[in-house]
Amino acid sequence: MRTDRLENQTAFDLLAEPAHQRLLYGALKAANVTKGHPQFEDCVTTAHLTWLAAYQNFDPDLPENLADFRKFAFRRIKWRTLDYLRKQTLRQQSQVAMENAARLSITPMAKRERQWQLTDLLTSLLAQCRPGERIYLTEFFLAEQTVAEIMRTHGVSRRTVYNWRASLLKKAQALYEAEQ
């Protein structure tokens, strides 16, 4: 690969020749890009850069193999242009209309804000809990254990676990009402 600045200048000087300009626009036409195409200017820029890349990647010496280089550059420009247009089409298809964008950008923040409020509520609640209520809060909500598993793990009755839950819910409701 040739990446010398003088070599790049030689590539663009070669492209400036009318025959090579026709080759460039012919490759664009083969990719169905004409002057009326909405992305014509972008495709021309892509074609110029592809010409330079083709020049840098062409192995044989150029003055002797100019005809082969023209075929090589034509194919490169055509296929790179088709790839560029394909990517642009996919990008446009995945874009969201402006009337839908506001709803999409706000909804994730609303969910995250509710999650933050719940985290704040649980943190405040944990600070006010008695030991049994703390056990229920951590085991039930964080470890996702059932009432029966909490009973067995801590050696308490079912009624005790339900009492922990009832007092915890009263404190949670008081905290929630205090925040409102």
XYZ file of N, CA, C and O in Angstrom:
720
model
N 0.839 -1.173 0.000
C 0.000 0.000 0.000
C 0.886 1.238 0.000
O 1.823 1.333 0.771
N 0.532 2.167 -0.857
C 1.282 3.418 -0.940
C 0.495 4.517 -0.229
O -0.641 4.795 -0.591
N 1.091 5.123 0.772
C 0.396 6.185 1.492
C 1.200 7.471 1.538
O 0.899 8.363 2.295
N 2.204 7.560 0.708
C 3.023 8.757 0.658
C 2.177 9.917 0.116
O 1.349 9.744 -0.775
N 2.405 11.119 0.651
C 1.634 12.286 0.234
C 1.813 12.580 -1.256
O 0.866 12.935 -1.950
N 3.015 12.421 -1.762
C 3.251 12.658 -3.184
C 2.526 11.626 -4.041
O 2.033 11.939 -5.126
N 2.482 10.386 -3.558
C 1.747 9.349 -4.274
C 0.253 9.685 -4.302
O -0.415 9.477 -5.311
N -0.278 10.209 -3.188
C -1.684 10.605 -3.154
C -1.948 11.730 -4.156
O -2.981 11.729 -4.833
N -1.031 12.662 -4.248
C -1.181 13.752 -5.221
C -1.167 13.200 -6.643
O -1.943 13.628 -7.493
N -0.336 12.216 -6.880
C -0.291 11.576 -8.198
C -1.618 10.894 -8.508
O -2.102 10.947 -9.643
N -2.214 10.270 -7.488
C -3.510 9.610 -7.680
C -4.579 10.619 -8.066
O -5.378 10.382 -8.988
N -4.599 11.769 -7.395
C -5.599 12.778 -7.734
C -5.311 13.454 -9.074
O -6.238 13.840 -9.782
N -4.054 13.587 -9.412
C -3.714 14.122 -10.739
C -4.195 13.156 -11.827
O -4.696 13.590 -12.875
N -4.048 11.874 -11.579
C -4.515 10.860 -12.519
C -6.040 10.914 -12.644
O -6.593 10.790 -13.734
N -6.711 11.134 -11.529
C -8.168 11.224 -11.528
C -8.656 12.467 -12.276
O -9.742 12.458 -12.852
N -7.862 13.523 -12.284
C -8.265 14.765 -12.933
C -8.330 14.646 -14.454
O -8.960 15.481 -15.117
N -7.739 13.633 -15.011
C -7.808 13.439 -16.459
C -9.253 13.151 -16.867
O -9.966 12.429 -16.172
N -9.695 13.723 -17.992
C -11.097 13.551 -18.419
C -11.521 12.085 -18.564
O -12.640 11.734 -18.206
N -10.638 11.235 -19.043
C -10.995 9.818 -19.216
C -11.289 9.169 -17.863
O -12.205 8.347 -17.743
N -10.540 9.557 -16.855
C -10.752 8.968 -15.530
C -11.950 9.591 -14.822
O -12.605 8.924 -14.011
N -12.257 10.843 -15.129
C -13.487 11.445 -14.615
C -14.695 10.705 -15.184
O -15.654 10.418 -14.467
N -14.638 10.372 -16.487
C -15.723 9.603 -17.105
C -15.830 8.223 -16.444
O -16.927 7.721 -16.233
N -14.681 7.625 -16.128
C -14.679 6.328 -15.452
C -15.373 6.448 -14.095
O -16.211 5.619 -13.737
N -15.051 7.483 -13.337
C -15.636 7.686 -12.011
C -17.152 7.853 -12.113
O -17.909 7.176 -11.414
N -17.608 8.742 -13.006
C -19.052 8.963 -13.149
C -19.743 7.756 -13.782
O -20.915 7.491 -13.496
N -19.015 6.998 -14.598
C -19.571 5.769 -15.157
C -19.795 4.721 -14.080
O -20.793 4.005 -14.087
N -18.876 4.632 -13.126
C -19.038 3.694 -12.010
C -20.221 4.113 -11.141
O -20.998 3.268 -10.677
N -20.376 5.417 -10.958
C -21.537 5.899 -10.189
C -22.834 5.575 -10.931
O -23.825 5.162 -10.319
N -22.826 5.764 -12.246
C -24.008 5.456 -13.043
C -24.325 3.958 -12.981
O -25.485 3.563 -12.919
N -23.288 3.123 -12.973
C -23.488 1.671 -12.853
C -24.112 1.319 -11.504
O -24.802 0.304 -11.379
N -23.891 2.174 -10.508
C -24.493 1.975 -9.187
C -25.837 2.705 -9.078
O -26.377 2.866 -7.984
N -26.368 3.181 -10.226
C -27.652 3.893 -10.308
C -27.640 5.228 -9.569
O -28.630 5.627 -8.965
N -26.518 5.915 -9.603
C -26.412 7.245 -9.005
C -26.141 8.234 -10.136
O -25.081 8.196 -10.760
N -27.122 9.082 -10.393
C -26.969 10.113 -11.420
C -27.105 11.479 -10.749
O -27.320 11.564 -9.540
N -27.010 12.541 -11.553
C -27.032 13.888 -10.978
C -28.326 14.207 -10.248
O -28.344 15.046 -9.368
N -29.400 13.550 -10.567
C -30.677 13.791 -9.892
C -30.825 13.034 -8.577
O -31.799 13.218 -7.858
N -29.899 12.189 -8.268
C -29.972 11.377 -7.048
C -29.811 12.270 -5.816
O -28.969 13.161 -5.808
N -30.608 12.043 -4.768
C -30.519 12.915 -3.588
C -29.161 12.873 -2.872
O -28.784 13.831 -2.206
N -28.419 11.806 -3.040
C -27.126 11.697 -2.368
C -25.966 11.742 -3.374
O -24.894 11.208 -3.107
N -26.205 12.402 -4.489
C -25.209 12.426 -5.551
C -23.874 13.000 -5.082
O -22.816 12.406 -5.304
N -23.897 14.142 -4.426
C -22.650 14.790 -3.994
C -21.888 13.919 -2.990
O -20.655 13.819 -3.062
N -22.610 13.296 -2.073
C -21.946 12.402 -1.112
C -21.313 11.210 -1.822
O -20.212 10.780 -1.474
N -22.006 10.692 -2.813
C -21.475 9.548 -3.560
C -20.246 9.942 -4.375
O -19.310 9.146 -4.508
N -20.240 11.153 -4.912
C -19.064 11.621 -5.659
C -17.867 11.715 -4.719
O -16.751 11.288 -5.053
N -18.079 12.252 -3.527
C -16.993 12.340 -2.544
C -16.497 10.947 -2.166
O -15.285 10.704 -2.091
N -17.424 10.034 -1.942
C -17.050 8.658 -1.632
C -16.273 8.039 -2.792
O -15.291 7.317 -2.576
N -16.676 8.338 -4.012
C -15.987 7.804 -5.195
C -14.558 8.339 -5.291
O -13.631 7.593 -5.620
N -14.366 9.632 -4.982
C -13.012 10.195 -4.999
C -12.113 9.499 -3.973
O -10.961 9.151 -4.267
N -12.643 9.299 -2.778
C -11.857 8.629 -1.739
C -11.598 7.169 -2.090
O -10.533 6.619 -1.781
N -12.566 6.546 -2.737
C -12.387 5.156 -3.170
C -11.326 5.066 -4.262
O -10.548 4.111 -4.303
N -11.291 6.066 -5.148
C -10.244 6.115 -6.179
C -8.871 6.141 -5.517
O -7.959 5.412 -5.908
N -8.728 6.985 -4.495
C -7.455 7.077 -3.781
C -7.110 5.741 -3.121
O -5.970 5.274 -3.212
N -8.078 5.111 -2.478
C -7.831 3.814 -1.830
C -7.457 2.755 -2.864
O -6.566 1.928 -2.622
N -8.122 2.782 -4.012
C -7.800 1.827 -5.073
C -6.375 2.059 -5.578
O -5.631 1.108 -5.817
N -6.002 3.300 -5.717
C -4.645 3.635 -6.165
C -3.611 3.130 -5.159
O -2.577 2.586 -5.532
N -3.903 3.302 -3.878
C -2.965 2.873 -2.842
C -2.870 1.354 -2.757
O -1.824 0.815 -2.419
N -3.953 0.658 -3.040
C -3.986 -0.799 -2.885
C -3.666 -1.564 -4.161
O -3.588 -2.789 -4.125
N -3.483 -0.886 -5.267
C -3.181 -1.568 -6.524
C -1.698 -1.930 -6.543
O -0.831 -1.062 -6.446
N -1.406 -3.220 -6.632
C -0.029 -3.702 -6.511
C 0.871 -3.456 -7.726
O 1.974 -2.959 -7.568
N 0.436 -3.793 -8.936
C 1.375 -3.637 -10.065
C 1.720 -2.168 -10.333
O 1.009 -1.262 -9.926
N 2.805 -1.965 -11.032
C 3.208 -0.606 -11.403
C 2.163 -0.026 -12.346
O 1.686 -0.688 -13.271
N 1.886 1.259 -12.140
C 0.768 1.845 -12.872
C 1.027 2.236 -14.317
O 0.168 1.968 -15.145
N 2.045 2.851 -14.684
C 2.083 3.241 -16.106
C 1.924 2.046 -17.039
O 1.236 2.141 -18.053
N 2.479 0.906 -16.660
C 2.392 -0.267 -17.534
C 1.030 -0.952 -17.429
O 0.568 -1.572 -18.381
N 0.399 -0.885 -16.278
C -0.849 -1.622 -16.024
C -2.039 -0.685 -15.840
O -2.931 -0.959 -15.047
N -2.071 0.404 -16.545
C -3.128 1.399 -16.371
C -4.504 0.845 -16.724
O -5.494 1.138 -16.042
N -4.590 0.015 -17.761
C -5.890 -0.564 -18.156
C -6.431 -1.458 -17.051
O -7.636 -1.420 -16.735
N -5.567 -2.252 -16.432
C -6.000 -3.106 -15.316
C -6.427 -2.261 -14.117
O -7.390 -2.582 -13.427
N -5.695 -1.184 -13.875
C -6.051 -0.302 -12.763
C -7.420 0.327 -12.988
O -8.204 0.456 -12.046
N -7.727 0.712 -14.215
C -9.032 1.312 -14.493
C -10.166 0.341 -14.179
O -11.175 0.716 -13.591
N -10.006 -0.918 -14.569
C -11.018 -1.938 -14.257
C -11.144 -2.120 -12.747
O -12.249 -2.203 -12.203
N -9.988 -2.174 -12.096
C -9.938 -2.339 -10.644
C -10.649 -1.173 -9.948
O -11.493 -1.373 -9.069
N -10.333 0.046 -10.365
C -10.917 1.239 -9.745
C -12.417 1.311 -10.022
O -13.203 1.664 -9.134
N -12.832 0.969 -11.236
C -14.254 0.986 -11.586
C -15.050 0.075 -10.659
O -16.073 0.472 -10.101
N -14.562 -1.166 -10.501
C -15.258 -2.122 -9.622
C -15.289 -1.626 -8.186
O -16.310 -1.713 -7.511
N -14.153 -1.119 -7.709
C -14.081 -0.614 -6.344
C -15.075 0.521 -6.111
O -15.775 0.559 -5.108
N -15.115 1.471 -7.033
C -16.010 2.626 -6.876
C -17.469 2.183 -6.902
O -18.281 2.608 -6.076
N -17.788 1.308 -7.837
C -19.171 0.838 -7.945
C -19.616 0.144 -6.663
O -20.664 0.468 -6.086
N -18.817 -0.790 -6.174
C -19.220 -1.556 -4.999
C -19.170 -0.730 -3.725
O -20.022 -0.874 -2.849
N -18.217 0.170 -3.594
C -18.168 1.035 -2.418
C -19.367 1.976 -2.392
O -19.936 2.241 -1.348
N -19.774 2.457 -3.569
C -20.953 3.325 -3.657
C -22.211 2.560 -3.277
O -23.057 3.070 -2.532
N -22.344 1.340 -3.765
C -23.503 0.519 -3.399
C -23.532 0.244 -1.899
O -24.597 0.311 -1.272
N -22.383 -0.033 -1.313
C -22.318 -0.238 0.138
C -22.717 1.032 0.890
O -23.455 0.978 1.880
N -22.226 2.172 0.421
C -22.552 3.447 1.056
C -24.060 3.697 1.000
O -24.678 4.063 2.002
N -24.666 3.487 -0.157
C -26.109 3.711 -0.298
C -26.910 2.739 0.563
O -27.927 3.111 1.153
N -26.450 1.510 0.643
C -27.123 0.515 1.485
C -27.084 0.937 2.951
O -28.096 0.886 3.657
N -25.939 1.396 3.402
C -25.816 1.851 4.797
C -26.691 3.067 5.064
O -27.317 3.169 6.121
N -26.744 3.994 4.107
C -27.584 5.174 4.276
C -29.059 4.787 4.333
O -29.819 5.330 5.134
N -29.465 3.844 3.507
C -30.853 3.390 3.518
C -31.193 2.743 4.853
O -32.246 3.031 5.439
N -30.319 1.898 5.359
C -30.559 1.269 6.662
C -30.608 2.309 7.776
O -31.435 2.222 8.692
N -29.748 3.300 7.701
C -29.736 4.357 8.715
C -31.040 5.144 8.688
O -31.614 5.459 9.720
N -31.544 5.442 7.488
C -32.791 6.193 7.373
C -33.977 5.364 7.846
O -34.905 5.894 8.448
N -33.946 4.072 7.595
C -35.042 3.217 8.028
C -35.090 3.079 9.541
O -36.154 2.901 10.114
N -33.940 3.162 10.191
C -33.915 3.001 11.643
C -34.144 4.309 12.378
O -34.258 4.304 13.600
N -34.241 5.428 11.665
C -34.489 6.703 12.318
C -35.947 6.796 12.744
O -36.834 6.234 12.118
N -36.168 7.549 13.803
C -37.496 7.711 14.365
C -38.027 9.085 13.959
O -37.283 10.070 13.978
N -39.297 9.157 13.616
C -39.908 10.433 13.251
C -39.891 11.376 14.452
O -39.938 10.941 15.611
N -39.815 12.676 14.183
C -39.692 13.666 15.259
C -40.865 13.618 16.229
O -40.685 13.805 17.434
N -42.083 13.370 15.749
C -43.232 13.330 16.661
C -43.140 12.145 17.627
O -43.696 12.186 18.719
N -42.426 11.101 17.237
C -42.254 9.947 18.119
C -40.996 10.061 18.971
O -40.856 9.355 19.965
N -40.071 10.909 18.589
C -38.788 11.000 19.289
C -38.951 11.514 20.709
O -38.288 11.030 21.628
N -39.821 12.489 20.918
C -40.000 13.044 22.265
C -40.499 11.976 23.221
O -40.022 11.865 24.350
N -41.441 11.176 22.764
C -41.990 10.126 23.616
C -40.934 9.068 23.934
O -40.849 8.587 25.052
N -40.099 8.727 22.972
C -39.074 7.717 23.193
C -37.985 8.190 24.143
O -37.487 7.428 24.945
N -37.618 9.454 24.045
C -36.524 9.935 24.878
C -36.956 10.193 26.309
O -36.156 10.125 27.217
N -38.241 10.478 26.545
C -38.709 10.777 27.887
C -39.037 9.492 28.650
O -38.768 9.389 29.832
N -39.598 8.509 27.985
C -40.051 7.299 28.652
C -38.941 6.579 29.421
O -39.149 6.238 30.577
N -37.759 6.360 28.840
C -36.721 5.693 29.625
C -36.316 6.501 30.862
O -36.043 5.934 31.902
N -36.320 7.816 30.759
C -35.976 8.634 31.923
C -37.052 8.519 32.991
O -36.751 8.517 34.174
N -38.319 8.435 32.596
C -39.394 8.296 33.571
C -39.254 6.971 34.322
O -39.428 6.921 35.549
N -38.910 5.902 33.603
C -38.702 4.610 34.264
C -37.528 4.675 35.229
O -37.591 4.190 36.349
N -36.440 5.301 34.775
C -35.262 5.412 35.615
C -35.555 6.278 36.851
O -35.095 5.995 37.935
N -36.342 7.330 36.660
C -36.689 8.202 37.782
C -37.522 7.445 38.807
O -37.299 7.581 40.020
N -38.471 6.616 38.356
C -39.253 5.793 39.291
C -38.349 4.818 40.034
O -38.518 4.576 41.220
N -37.354 4.275 39.319
C -36.418 3.350 39.957
C -35.604 4.069 41.030
O -35.368 3.539 42.105
N -35.178 5.296 40.735
C -34.428 6.077 41.724
C -35.298 6.396 42.943
O -34.839 6.336 44.072
N -36.566 6.734 42.699
C -37.476 7.013 43.803
C -37.663 5.768 44.670
O -37.668 5.856 45.905
N -37.806 4.615 44.029
C -37.953 3.368 44.780
C -36.698 3.068 45.582
O -36.764 2.663 46.740
N -35.525 3.296 44.980
C -34.268 3.069 45.692
C -34.153 3.993 46.896
O -33.755 3.561 47.984
N -34.520 5.256 46.729
C -34.498 6.199 47.855
C -35.462 5.774 48.952
O -35.137 5.830 50.138
N -36.656 5.334 48.539
C -37.651 4.888 49.502
C -37.153 3.674 50.273
O -37.245 3.624 51.511
N -36.585 2.694 49.555
C -36.085 1.494 50.235
C -34.903 1.807 51.147
O -34.783 1.242 52.229
N -34.039 2.739 50.747
C -32.903 3.127 51.588
C -33.385 3.805 52.862
O -32.909 3.497 53.962
N -34.355 4.700 52.719
C -34.919 5.368 53.902
C -35.639 4.366 54.786
O -35.553 4.438 56.022
N -36.333 3.455 54.177
C -37.063 2.433 54.932
C -36.114 1.516 55.687
O -36.353 1.184 56.846
N -35.025 1.147 55.042
C -34.045 0.269 55.684
C -33.433 0.925 56.915
O -33.158 0.259 57.912
N -33.265 2.222 56.868
C -32.688 2.944 58.006
C -33.640 2.971 59.195
O -33.191 3.054 60.348
N -34.960 2.884 58.965
C -35.951 2.960 60.041
C -36.415 1.598 60.550
O -37.170 1.522 61.504
N -35.967 0.549 59.913
C -36.465 -0.794 60.232
C -35.894 -1.331 61.541
O -34.759 -1.067 61.902
N -36.735 -2.152 62.186
C -36.260 -2.968 63.301
C -35.605 -4.208 62.697
O -35.761 -4.473 61.502
N -34.870 -4.980 63.471
C -34.132 -6.125 62.906
C -35.009 -7.114 62.126
O -34.627 -7.576 61.046
N -36.169 -7.458 62.614
C -37.041 -8.403 61.914
C -37.545 -7.839 60.598
O -37.608 -8.543 59.586
N -37.896 -6.570 60.601
C -38.363 -5.926 59.374
C -37.225 -5.854 58.354
O -37.439 -6.026 57.153
N -36.021 -5.617 58.827
C -34.846 -5.568 57.947
C -34.619 -6.935 57.297
O -34.303 -7.025 56.117
N -34.809 -7.997 58.107
C -34.666 -9.354 57.559
C -35.677 -9.562 56.437
O -35.348 -10.039 55.361
N -36.947 -9.180 56.701
C -37.982 -9.379 55.689
C -37.674 -8.560 54.435
O -37.784 -9.068 53.325
N -37.261 -7.319 54.621
C -36.976 -6.441 53.484
C -35.856 -7.001 52.616
O -35.985 -7.094 51.393
N -34.763 -7.407 53.239
C -33.635 -7.910 52.448
C -33.911 -9.292 51.858
O -33.580 -9.545 50.701
N -34.527 -10.172 52.641
C -34.760 -11.533 52.156
C -35.855 -11.573 51.082
O -35.727 -12.284 50.094
N -36.926 -10.829 51.295
C -38.053 -10.906 50.369
C -37.776 -10.118 49.089
O -37.982 -10.613 47.987
N -37.307 -8.874 49.213
C -37.131 -8.026 48.033
C -35.793 -8.244 47.329
O -35.729 -8.259 46.113
N -34.726 -8.405 48.078
C -33.417 -8.527 47.452
C -33.068 -9.971 47.107
O -32.591 -10.257 46.018
N -33.294 -10.883 48.056
C -32.962 -12.291 47.803
C -34.121 -13.048 47.163
O -33.968 -14.202 46.776
N -35.299 -12.410 47.077
C -36.494 -12.978 46.463
C -36.874 -14.332 47.060
O -37.198 -15.278 46.354
N -36.829 -14.394 48.383
C -37.235 -15.624 49.062
C -38.714 -15.549 49.416
O -39.269 -14.470 49.615
N -39.336 -16.709 49.521
C -40.743 -16.764 49.899
C -40.857 -16.665 51.413
O -39.860 -16.748 52.143
N -42.080 -16.502 51.873
C -42.320 -16.420 53.322
C -41.874 -17.722 53.990
O -41.245 -17.706 55.063
N -42.152 -18.854 53.364
C -41.761 -20.151 53.929
C -40.236 -20.261 54.038
O -39.710 -20.766 55.046
N -39.509 -19.792 53.046
C -38.046 -19.852 53.090
C -37.497 -18.930 54.176
O -36.538 -19.286 54.872
N -38.090 -17.756 54.340
C -37.652 -16.838 55.405
C -37.896 -17.479 56.772
O -37.044 -17.400 57.664
N -39.055 -18.139 56.911
C -39.378 -18.839 58.163
C -38.319 -19.871 58.504
O -37.792 -19.909 59.614
N -38.016 -20.745 57.543
C -37.056 -21.817 57.766
C -35.656 -21.278 58.032
O -34.944 -21.773 58.904
N -35.233 -20.276 57.259
C -33.887 -19.735 57.389
C -33.649 -19.123 58.764
O -32.589 -19.318 59.357
N -34.646 -18.400 59.283
C -34.450 -17.659 60.539
C -35.130 -18.312 61.732
O -35.051 -17.778 62.861
N -35.796 -19.440 61.531
C -36.385 -20.194 62.634
C -37.500 -19.440 63.350
O -37.577 -19.476 64.580
N -38.350 -18.777 62.600
C -39.474 -18.044 63.191
C -40.774 -18.576 62.607
O -40.773 -19.312 61.628
N -41.891 -18.183 63.241
C -43.188 -18.664 62.767
C -43.657 -17.838 61.563
O -43.165 -16.739 61.303
N -44.643 -18.393 60.890
C -45.231 -17.702 59.744
C -45.872 -16.387 60.187
O -45.767 -15.365 59.520
N -46.516 -16.411 61.328
C -47.186 -15.218 61.870
C -46.164 -14.106 62.114
O -46.438 -12.926 61.840
N -44.965 -14.465 62.591
C -43.916 -13.469 62.847
C -43.485 -12.798 61.542
O -43.336 -11.571 61.490
N -43.313 -13.592 60.494
C -42.913 -13.034 59.198
C -44.001 -12.100 58.668
O -43.708 -11.012 58.161
N -45.289 -12.516 58.837
C -46.380 -11.646 58.399
C -46.442 -10.355 59.216
O -46.770 -9.292 58.684
N -46.133 -10.431 60.503
C -46.099 -9.222 61.343
C -44.982 -8.282 60.878
O -45.157 -7.060 60.857
N -43.810 -8.848 60.545
C -42.704 -8.026 60.017
C -43.154 -7.294 58.757
O -42.901 -6.115 58.566
N -43.842 -8.066 57.882
C -44.300 -7.481 56.628
C -45.322 -6.369 56.869
O -45.242 -5.295 56.252
N -46.256 -6.587 57.780
C -47.293 -5.588 58.045
C -46.691 -4.294 58.598
O -47.036 -3.197 58.143
N -45.777 -4.421 59.539
C -45.178 -3.211 60.108
C -44.282 -2.510 59.072
O -44.203 -1.276 59.043
N -43.641 -3.291 58.235
C -42.805 -2.725 57.176
C -43.656 -1.954 56.165
O -43.285 -0.853 55.735
N -44.808 -2.509 55.811
C -45.696 -1.830 54.869
C -46.243 -0.530 55.444
O -46.392 0.467 54.731
N -46.539 -0.512 56.755
C -47.017 0.720 57.399
C -45.942 1.806 57.338
O -46.224 2.959 57.017
N -44.703 1.426 57.626
C -43.601 2.393 57.565
C -43.363 2.877 56.133
O -43.104 4.058 55.908
N -43.460 1.955 55.180
C -43.275 2.315 53.780
C -44.357 3.288 53.319
O -44.067 4.283 52.636
N -45.603 3.048 53.738
C -46.690 3.936 53.346
C -46.517 5.318 53.992
O -46.726 6.337 53.324
N -46.079 5.350 55.223
C -45.832 6.637 55.876
C -44.723 7.409 55.177
O -44.825 8.625 54.968
N -43.646 6.728 54.809
C -42.552 7.379 54.095
C -43.008 7.889 52.725
O -42.676 8.991 52.315
N -43.814 7.072 52.025
C -44.267 7.443 50.699
C -45.190 8.667 50.778
O -45.074 9.579 49.959
N -46.069 8.686 51.765
C -46.959 9.838 51.925
C -46.200 11.081 52.347
O -46.561 12.189 51.961
N -45.124 10.914 53.117
C -44.320 12.051 53.541
C -43.597 12.679 52.338
O -43.404 13.904 52.288
N -43.210 11.858 51.356
C -42.533 12.373 50.158
C -43.499 13.076 49.226
O -43.093 13.943 48.454
N -44.759 12.694 49.253
C -45.752 13.308 48.367
C -46.159 14.611 48.947
O -46.238 15.637 48.685
